[in-house]
Tab-separated table of C-alpha atoms and ligand atoms in Angstrom:
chain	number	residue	atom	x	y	z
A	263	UNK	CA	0.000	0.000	0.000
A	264	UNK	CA	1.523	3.679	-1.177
A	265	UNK	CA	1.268	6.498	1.260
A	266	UNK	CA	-1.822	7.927	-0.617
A	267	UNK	CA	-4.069	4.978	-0.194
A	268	UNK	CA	-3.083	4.768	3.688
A	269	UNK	CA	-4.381	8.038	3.906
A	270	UNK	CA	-7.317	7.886	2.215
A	271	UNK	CA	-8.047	5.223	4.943
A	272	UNK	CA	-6.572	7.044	8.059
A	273	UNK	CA	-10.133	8.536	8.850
A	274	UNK	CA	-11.854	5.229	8.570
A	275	UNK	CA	-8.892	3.349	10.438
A	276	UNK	CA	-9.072	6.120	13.570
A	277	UNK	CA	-12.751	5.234	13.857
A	278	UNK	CA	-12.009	1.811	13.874
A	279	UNK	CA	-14.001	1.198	10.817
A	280	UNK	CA	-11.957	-0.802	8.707
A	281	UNK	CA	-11.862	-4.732	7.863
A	282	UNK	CA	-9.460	-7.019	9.626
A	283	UNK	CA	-7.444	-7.190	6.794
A	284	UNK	CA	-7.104	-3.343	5.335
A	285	UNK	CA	-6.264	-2.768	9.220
A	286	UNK	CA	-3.479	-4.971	9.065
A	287	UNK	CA	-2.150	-3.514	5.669
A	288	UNK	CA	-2.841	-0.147	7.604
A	289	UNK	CA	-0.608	-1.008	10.446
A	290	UNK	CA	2.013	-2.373	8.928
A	291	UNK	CA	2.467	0.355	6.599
A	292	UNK	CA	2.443	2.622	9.824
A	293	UNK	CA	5.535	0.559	11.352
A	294	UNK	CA	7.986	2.184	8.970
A	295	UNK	CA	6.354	5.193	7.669
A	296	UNK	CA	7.136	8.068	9.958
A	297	UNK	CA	4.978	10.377	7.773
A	298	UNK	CA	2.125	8.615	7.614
A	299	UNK	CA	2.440	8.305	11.417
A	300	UNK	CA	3.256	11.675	12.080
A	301	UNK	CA	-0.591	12.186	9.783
A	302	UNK	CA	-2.327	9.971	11.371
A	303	UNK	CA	-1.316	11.835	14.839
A	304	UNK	CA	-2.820	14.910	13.347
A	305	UNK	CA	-6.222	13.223	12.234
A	306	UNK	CA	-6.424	11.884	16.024
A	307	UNK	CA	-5.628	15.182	17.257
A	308	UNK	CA	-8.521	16.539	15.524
A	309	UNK	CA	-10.708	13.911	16.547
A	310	UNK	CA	-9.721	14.785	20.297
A	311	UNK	CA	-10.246	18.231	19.579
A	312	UNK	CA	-13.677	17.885	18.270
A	313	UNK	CA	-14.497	15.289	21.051
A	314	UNK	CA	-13.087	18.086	23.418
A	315	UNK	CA	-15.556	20.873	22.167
A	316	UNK	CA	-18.632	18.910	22.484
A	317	UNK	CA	-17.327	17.858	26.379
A	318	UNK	CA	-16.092	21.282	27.727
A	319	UNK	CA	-19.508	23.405	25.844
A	320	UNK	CA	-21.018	23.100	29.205
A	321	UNK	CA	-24.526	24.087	27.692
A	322	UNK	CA	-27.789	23.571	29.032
A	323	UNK	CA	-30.882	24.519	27.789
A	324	UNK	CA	-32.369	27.814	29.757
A	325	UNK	CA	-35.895	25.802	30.222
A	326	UNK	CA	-37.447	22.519	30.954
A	327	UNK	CA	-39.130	21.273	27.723
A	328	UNK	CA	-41.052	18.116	29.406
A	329	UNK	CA	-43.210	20.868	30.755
A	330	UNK	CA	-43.652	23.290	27.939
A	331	UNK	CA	-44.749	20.836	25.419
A	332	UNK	CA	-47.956	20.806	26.121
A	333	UNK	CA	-48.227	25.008	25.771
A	334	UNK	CA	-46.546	24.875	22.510
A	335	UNK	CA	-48.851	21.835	21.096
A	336	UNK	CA	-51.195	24.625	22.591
A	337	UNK	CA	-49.781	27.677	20.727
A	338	UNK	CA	-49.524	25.659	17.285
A	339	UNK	CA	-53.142	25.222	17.313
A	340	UNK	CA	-53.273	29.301	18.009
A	341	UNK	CA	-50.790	29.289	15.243
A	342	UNK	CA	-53.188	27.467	12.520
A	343	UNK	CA	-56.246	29.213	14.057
A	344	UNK	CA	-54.300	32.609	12.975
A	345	UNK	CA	-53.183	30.892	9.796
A	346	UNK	CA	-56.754	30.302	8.962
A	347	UNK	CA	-58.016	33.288	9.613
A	348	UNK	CA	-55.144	34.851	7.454
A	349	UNK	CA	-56.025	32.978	4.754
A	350	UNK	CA	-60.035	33.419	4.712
A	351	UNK	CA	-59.399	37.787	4.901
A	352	UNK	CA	-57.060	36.656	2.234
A	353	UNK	CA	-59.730	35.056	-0.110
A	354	UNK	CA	-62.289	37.340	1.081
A	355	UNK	CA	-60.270	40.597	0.126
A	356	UNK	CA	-59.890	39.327	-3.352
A	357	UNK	CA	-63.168	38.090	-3.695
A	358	UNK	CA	-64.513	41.784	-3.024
A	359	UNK	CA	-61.344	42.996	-5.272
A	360	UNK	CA	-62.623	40.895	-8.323
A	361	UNK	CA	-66.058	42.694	-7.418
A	362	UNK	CA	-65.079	45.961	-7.494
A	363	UNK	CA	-63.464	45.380	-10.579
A	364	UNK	CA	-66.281	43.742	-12.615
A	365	UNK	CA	-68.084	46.750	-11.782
A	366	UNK	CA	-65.614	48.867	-12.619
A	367	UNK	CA	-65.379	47.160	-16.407
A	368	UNK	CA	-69.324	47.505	-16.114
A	369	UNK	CA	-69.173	51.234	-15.835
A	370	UNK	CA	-65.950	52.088	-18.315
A	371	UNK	CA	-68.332	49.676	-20.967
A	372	UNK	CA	-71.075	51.623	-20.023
A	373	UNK	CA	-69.221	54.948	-20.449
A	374	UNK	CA	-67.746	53.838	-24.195
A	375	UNK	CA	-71.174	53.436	-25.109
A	376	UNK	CA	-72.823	56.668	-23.861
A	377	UNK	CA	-69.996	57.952	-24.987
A	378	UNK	CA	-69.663	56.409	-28.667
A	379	UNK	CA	-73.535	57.632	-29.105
A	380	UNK	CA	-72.299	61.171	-28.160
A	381	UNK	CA	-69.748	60.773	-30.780
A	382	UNK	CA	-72.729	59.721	-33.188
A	383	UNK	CA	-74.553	62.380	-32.520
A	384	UNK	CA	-72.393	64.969	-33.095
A	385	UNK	CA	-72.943	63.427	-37.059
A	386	UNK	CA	-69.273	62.500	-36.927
A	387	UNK	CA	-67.975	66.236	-37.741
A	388	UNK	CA	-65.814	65.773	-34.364
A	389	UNK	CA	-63.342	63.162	-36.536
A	390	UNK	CA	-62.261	61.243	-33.496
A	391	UNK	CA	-60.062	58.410	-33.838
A	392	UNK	CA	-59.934	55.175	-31.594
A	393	UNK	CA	-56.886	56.686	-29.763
A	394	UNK	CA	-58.618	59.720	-28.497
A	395	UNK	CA	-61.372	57.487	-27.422
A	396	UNK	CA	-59.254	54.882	-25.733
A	397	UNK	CA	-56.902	58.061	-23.863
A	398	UNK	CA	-59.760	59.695	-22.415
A	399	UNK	CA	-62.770	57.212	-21.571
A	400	UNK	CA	-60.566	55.931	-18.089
A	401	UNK	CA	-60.972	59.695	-17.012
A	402	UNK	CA	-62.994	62.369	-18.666
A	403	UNK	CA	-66.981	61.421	-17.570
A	404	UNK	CA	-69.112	62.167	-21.094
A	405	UNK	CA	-70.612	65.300	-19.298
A	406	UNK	CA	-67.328	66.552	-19.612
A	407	UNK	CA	-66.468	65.926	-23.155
A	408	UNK	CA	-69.770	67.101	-24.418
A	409	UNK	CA	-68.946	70.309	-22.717
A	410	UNK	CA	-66.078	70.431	-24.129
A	411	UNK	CA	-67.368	69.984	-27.618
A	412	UNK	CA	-70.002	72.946	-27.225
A	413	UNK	CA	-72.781	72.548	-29.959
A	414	UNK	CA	-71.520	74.364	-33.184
B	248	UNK	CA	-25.151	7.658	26.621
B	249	UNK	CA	-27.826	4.506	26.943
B	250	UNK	CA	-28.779	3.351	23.326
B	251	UNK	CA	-30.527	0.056	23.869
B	252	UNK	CA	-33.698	-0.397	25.933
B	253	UNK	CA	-36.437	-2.590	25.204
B	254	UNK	CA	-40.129	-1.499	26.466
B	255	UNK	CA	-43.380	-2.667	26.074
B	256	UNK	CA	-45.943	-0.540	24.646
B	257	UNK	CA	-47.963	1.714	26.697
B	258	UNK	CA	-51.982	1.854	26.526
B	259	UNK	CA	-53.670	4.845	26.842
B	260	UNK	CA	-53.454	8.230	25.471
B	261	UNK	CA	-52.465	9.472	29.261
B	262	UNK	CA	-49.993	6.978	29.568
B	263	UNK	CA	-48.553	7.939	26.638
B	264	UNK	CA	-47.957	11.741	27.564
B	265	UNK	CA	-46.573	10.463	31.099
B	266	UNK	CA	-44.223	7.996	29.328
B	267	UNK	CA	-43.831	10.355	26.821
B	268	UNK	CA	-42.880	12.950	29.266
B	269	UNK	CA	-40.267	10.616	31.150
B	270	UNK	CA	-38.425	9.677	28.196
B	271	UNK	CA	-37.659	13.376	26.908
B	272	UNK	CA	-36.511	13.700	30.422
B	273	UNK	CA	-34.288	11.062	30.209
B	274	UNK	CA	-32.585	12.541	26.777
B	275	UNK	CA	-33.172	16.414	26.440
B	276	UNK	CA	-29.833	17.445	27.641
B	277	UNK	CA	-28.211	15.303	24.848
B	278	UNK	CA	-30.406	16.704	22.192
B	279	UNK	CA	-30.145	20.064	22.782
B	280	UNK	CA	-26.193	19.865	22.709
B	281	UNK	CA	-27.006	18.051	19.405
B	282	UNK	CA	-29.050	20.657	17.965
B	283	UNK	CA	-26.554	23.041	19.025
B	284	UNK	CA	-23.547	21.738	17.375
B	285	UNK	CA	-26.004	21.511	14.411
B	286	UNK	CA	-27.197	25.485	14.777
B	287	UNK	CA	-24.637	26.945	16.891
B	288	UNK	CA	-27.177	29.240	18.643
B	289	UNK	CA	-28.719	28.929	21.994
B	290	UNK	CA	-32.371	30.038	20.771
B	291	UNK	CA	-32.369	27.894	17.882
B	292	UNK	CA	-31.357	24.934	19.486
B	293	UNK	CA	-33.750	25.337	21.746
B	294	UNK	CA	-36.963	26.102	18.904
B	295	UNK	CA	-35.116	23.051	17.627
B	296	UNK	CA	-35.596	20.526	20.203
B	297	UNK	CA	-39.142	21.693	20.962
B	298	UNK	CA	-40.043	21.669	17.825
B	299	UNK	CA	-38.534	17.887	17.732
B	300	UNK	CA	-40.526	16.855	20.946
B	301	UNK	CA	-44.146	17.919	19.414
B	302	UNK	CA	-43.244	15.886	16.338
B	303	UNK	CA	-41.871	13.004	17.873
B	304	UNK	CA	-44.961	13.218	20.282
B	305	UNK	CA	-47.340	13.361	17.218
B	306	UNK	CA	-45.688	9.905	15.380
B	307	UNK	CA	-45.102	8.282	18.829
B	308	UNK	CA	-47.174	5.709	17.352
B	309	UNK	CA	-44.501	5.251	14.656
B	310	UNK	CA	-41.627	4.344	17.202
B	311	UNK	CA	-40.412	0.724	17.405
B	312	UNK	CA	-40.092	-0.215	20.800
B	313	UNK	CA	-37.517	-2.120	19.800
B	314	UNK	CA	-34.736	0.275	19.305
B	315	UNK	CA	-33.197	3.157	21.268
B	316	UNK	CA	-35.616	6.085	21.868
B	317	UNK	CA	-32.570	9.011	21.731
B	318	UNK	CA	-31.668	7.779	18.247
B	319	UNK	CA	-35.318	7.572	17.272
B	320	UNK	CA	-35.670	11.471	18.385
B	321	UNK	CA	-32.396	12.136	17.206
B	322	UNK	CA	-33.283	11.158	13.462
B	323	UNK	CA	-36.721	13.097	13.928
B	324	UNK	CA	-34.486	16.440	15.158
B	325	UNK	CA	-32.300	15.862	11.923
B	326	UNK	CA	-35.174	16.187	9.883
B	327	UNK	CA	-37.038	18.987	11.253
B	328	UNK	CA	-33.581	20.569	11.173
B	329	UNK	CA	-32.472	20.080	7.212
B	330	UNK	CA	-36.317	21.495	6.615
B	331	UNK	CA	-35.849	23.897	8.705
B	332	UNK	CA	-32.181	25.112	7.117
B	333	UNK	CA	-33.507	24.702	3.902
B	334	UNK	CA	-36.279	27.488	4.571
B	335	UNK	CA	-33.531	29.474	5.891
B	336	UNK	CA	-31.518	29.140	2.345
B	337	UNK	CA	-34.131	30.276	0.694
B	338	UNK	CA	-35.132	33.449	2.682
B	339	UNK	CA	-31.717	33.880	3.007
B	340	UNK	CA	-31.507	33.808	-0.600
B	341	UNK	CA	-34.642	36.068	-0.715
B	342	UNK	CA	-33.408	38.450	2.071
B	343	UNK	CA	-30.177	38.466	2.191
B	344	UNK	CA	-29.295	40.793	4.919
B	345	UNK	CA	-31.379	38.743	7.262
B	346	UNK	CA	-28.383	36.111	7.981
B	347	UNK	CA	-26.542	39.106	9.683
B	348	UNK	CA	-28.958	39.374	12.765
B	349	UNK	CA	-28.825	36.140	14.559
B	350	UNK	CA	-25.177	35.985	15.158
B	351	UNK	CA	-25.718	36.954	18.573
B	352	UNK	CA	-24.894	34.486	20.964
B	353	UNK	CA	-22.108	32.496	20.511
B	354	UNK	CA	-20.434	29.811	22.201
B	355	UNK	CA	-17.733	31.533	23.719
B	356	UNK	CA	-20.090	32.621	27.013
B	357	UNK	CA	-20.487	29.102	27.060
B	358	UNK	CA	-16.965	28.155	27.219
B	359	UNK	CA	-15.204	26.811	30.956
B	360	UNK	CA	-12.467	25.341	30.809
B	361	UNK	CA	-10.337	24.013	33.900
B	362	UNK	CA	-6.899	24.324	32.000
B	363	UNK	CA	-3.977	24.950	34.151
B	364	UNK	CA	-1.554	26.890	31.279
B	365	UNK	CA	-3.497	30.417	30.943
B	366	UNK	CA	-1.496	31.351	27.620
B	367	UNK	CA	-1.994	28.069	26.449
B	368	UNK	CA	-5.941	27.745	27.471
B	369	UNK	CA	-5.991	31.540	25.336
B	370	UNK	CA	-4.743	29.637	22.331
B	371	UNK	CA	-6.761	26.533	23.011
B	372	UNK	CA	-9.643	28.724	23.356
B	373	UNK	CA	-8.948	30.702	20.127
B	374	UNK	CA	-8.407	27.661	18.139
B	375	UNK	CA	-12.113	26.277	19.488
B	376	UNK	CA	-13.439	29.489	18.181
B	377	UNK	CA	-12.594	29.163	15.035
B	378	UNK	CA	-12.673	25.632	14.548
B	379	UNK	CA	-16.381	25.688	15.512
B	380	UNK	CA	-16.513	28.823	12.503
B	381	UNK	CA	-15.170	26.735	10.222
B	382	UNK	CA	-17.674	23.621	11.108
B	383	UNK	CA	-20.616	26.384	10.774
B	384	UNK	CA	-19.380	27.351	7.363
B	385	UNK	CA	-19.192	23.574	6.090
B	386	UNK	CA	-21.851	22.009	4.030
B	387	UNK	CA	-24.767	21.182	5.508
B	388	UNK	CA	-24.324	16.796	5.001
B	389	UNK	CA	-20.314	17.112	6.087
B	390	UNK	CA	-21.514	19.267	8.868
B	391	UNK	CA	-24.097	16.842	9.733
B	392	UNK	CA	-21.731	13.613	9.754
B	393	UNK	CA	-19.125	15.787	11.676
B	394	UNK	CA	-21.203	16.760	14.860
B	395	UNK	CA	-23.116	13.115	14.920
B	396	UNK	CA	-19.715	10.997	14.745
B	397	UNK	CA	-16.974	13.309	15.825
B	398	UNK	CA	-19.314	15.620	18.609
B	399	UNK	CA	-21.500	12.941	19.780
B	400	UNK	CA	-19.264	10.028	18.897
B	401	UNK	CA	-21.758	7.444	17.145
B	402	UNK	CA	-20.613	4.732	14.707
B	403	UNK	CA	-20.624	5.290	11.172
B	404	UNK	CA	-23.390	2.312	11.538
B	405	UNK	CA	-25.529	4.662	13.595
B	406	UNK	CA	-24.631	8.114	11.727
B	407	UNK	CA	-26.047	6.805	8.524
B	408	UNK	CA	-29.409	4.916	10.397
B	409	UNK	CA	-29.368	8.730	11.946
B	410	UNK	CA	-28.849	10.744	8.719
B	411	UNK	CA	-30.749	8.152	7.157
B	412	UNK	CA	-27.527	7.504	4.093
B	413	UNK	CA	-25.504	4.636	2.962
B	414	UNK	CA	-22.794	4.171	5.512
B	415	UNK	CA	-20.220	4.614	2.664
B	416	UNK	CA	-21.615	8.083	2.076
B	417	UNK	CA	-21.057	8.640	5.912
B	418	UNK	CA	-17.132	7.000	5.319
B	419	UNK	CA	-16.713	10.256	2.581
B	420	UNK	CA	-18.343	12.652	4.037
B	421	UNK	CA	-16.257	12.434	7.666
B	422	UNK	CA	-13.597	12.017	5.415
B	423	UNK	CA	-13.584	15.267	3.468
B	424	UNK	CA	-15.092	17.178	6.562
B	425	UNK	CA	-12.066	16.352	8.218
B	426	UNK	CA	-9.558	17.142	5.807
B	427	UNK	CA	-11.448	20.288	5.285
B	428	UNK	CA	-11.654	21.793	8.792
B	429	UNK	CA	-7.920	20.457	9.411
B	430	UNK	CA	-6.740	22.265	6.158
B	431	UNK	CA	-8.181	25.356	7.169
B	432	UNK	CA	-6.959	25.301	10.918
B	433	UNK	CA	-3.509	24.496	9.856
B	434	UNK	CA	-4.150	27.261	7.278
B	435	UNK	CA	-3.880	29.740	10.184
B	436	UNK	CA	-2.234	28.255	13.140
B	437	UNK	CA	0.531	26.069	11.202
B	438	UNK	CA	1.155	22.387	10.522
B	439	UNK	CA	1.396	21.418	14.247
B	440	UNK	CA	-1.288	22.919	15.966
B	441	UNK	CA	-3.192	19.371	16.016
B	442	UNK	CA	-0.507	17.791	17.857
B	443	UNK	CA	-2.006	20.037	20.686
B	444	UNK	CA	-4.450	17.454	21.610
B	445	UNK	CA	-3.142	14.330	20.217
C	156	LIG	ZN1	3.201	6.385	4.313
């Protein structure tokens, strides 16, 4: 076994998670290779280290969770309750949205046609082309544009 | 750590909570230093182990009283935890000045240490800060495989029935998680800073 293939196995060989017989090859390529040695001292001091951290984090949690399940299985339920709600204003707001804005199609249809039969009336002498129309029937009322168009 | 106890099944739905309740007891000081290898923040740890308890009190039903009860919670904290760092990708991804706020407590108020070499214990303690840096900055499946076989020291065997992988994918992943964060350490401190602890 070459150096490389030992320590692609170091990490497996430190855990002790290596067949009989690649640990053997292992070992007995450790006898007389100091560097592989000198690696494989490394890769357990890292292992130390790590075990280290986890021992010496003396953390504990700030409350008892046996006894706040219950008030959280409690607070999820407020949680979907609220979610609920959130969604029905949800659906309800657009529901009156969509509405508001058939009737508002309603009206602008209704205000082309009034409009349209003004145009008409005025025997066509006002030469108005589909722009014009389309610019001013979101925002001038017919009132408006008849007044503006004075009888001639 | 005890791993193996065998138990027969409890009865009622009161039962249940008071068994329930005993066995969270028995292990909730081991999962919450799990989750907080995994998060590296008090709080989170914390929503993380609660969060765990609810669930694995929902699919109690779904536990084999056959096999250990920590590992059982242990692989239902994993998963509420890679859903839960997922959603924090993304509205990280969406929001990206939102990862700056919960840096806030770190493990160093958490650190005691009865070393008896103060300039030593300094370095020590440095080289714990910014080894557990670089573990927070690793991938999310090394990082995983790191804290479950190198923090809490399970077998690859138990990792992967944990992490719910192929035990060979466990093999790699340690593998290149540890060549990683070593790289990295030695980056800064020098070749030999390992042989600190070996
Ligand atoms: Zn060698």
């Amino acid at each position: 076994m070459d150096c490389e293939r030992v320590r692609q196995k170091l990490s497996a060989y430190i855990d002790g998670d290596l067949t009989f017989a690649e640990k053997e090859r292992i070992e007995e390529h450790l006898r007389f290779c100091i560097s592989c040695q000198k690696e494989m001292r490394k890769l357990l001091g890292l292992k130390n280290l790590l075990r280290i951290t986890y021992t010496i984090l003396a953390i504990e949690p700030k409350r008892n969770f046996s006894l706040h399940w219950q008030e959280v299985l409690q607070r999820k339920s407020w949680q979907r309750a609220f979610l609920f709600s959130l969604t029905s204003l949800v659906i309800v707001v657009s529901l009156c949205g969509l509405v508001m804005w058939r009737n508002a199609q309603e009206e602008v249809k209704g205000l082309r046609e009034e409009m349209v039969s003004v145009v008409a009336l005025s025997d066509g002498d006002l030469d108005l082309d589909r722009n014009d129309l389309h610019a001013f029937h979101h925002s001038v009322k017919v009132v408006e544009f008849v007044e503006f168009f004075p009888e001639r | 750590m005890n791993r193996t106890e065998v138990r027969s099944l409890p009865v009622s739905g009161v039962e249940d909570a008071i068994w329930f309740e005993q066995k969270i007891k028995e292990c909730e000081k081991n999962l919450f230093r799990f989750a907080f290898h995994l998060t590296g923040n008090k709080e989170k740890a914390e929503d993380l182990v609660q969060e765990t308890f609810l669930r694995a009190f929902q699919y109690r039903h779904s536990y084999d009283h056959t096999r250990s009860f920590e590992n059982w919670v242990y692989a239902i904290l994993f998963n509420v935890y890679r859903q839960r760092s997922r959603k924090e990708r993304i509205i990280r991804f969406i929001i990206p000045w939102r990862s700056q706020d919960d840096e806030e407590e770190r493990f160093e108020d958490c650190l005691e240490w009865e070393g008896d070499d103060p300039e030593k214990f300094t370095l020590k303690k440095q080289v714990l800060r910014d080894l557990y840096a670089i573990i927070e900055k690793l991938p999310t499946p090394m990082k995983e495989v790191m804290v479950l076989c190198d923090f809490m020291d399970y077998s690859y065997e138990e990792a992967s029935e944990i992490a719910r992988c192929p035990i060979g994918t466990v093999r790699s992943r340690l593998h290149r998680a540890r060549k990683l964060v070593r790289a990295r350490l030695e980056e800064v401190y020098g070749e030999e800073i390992l042989s600190l602890w070996s």
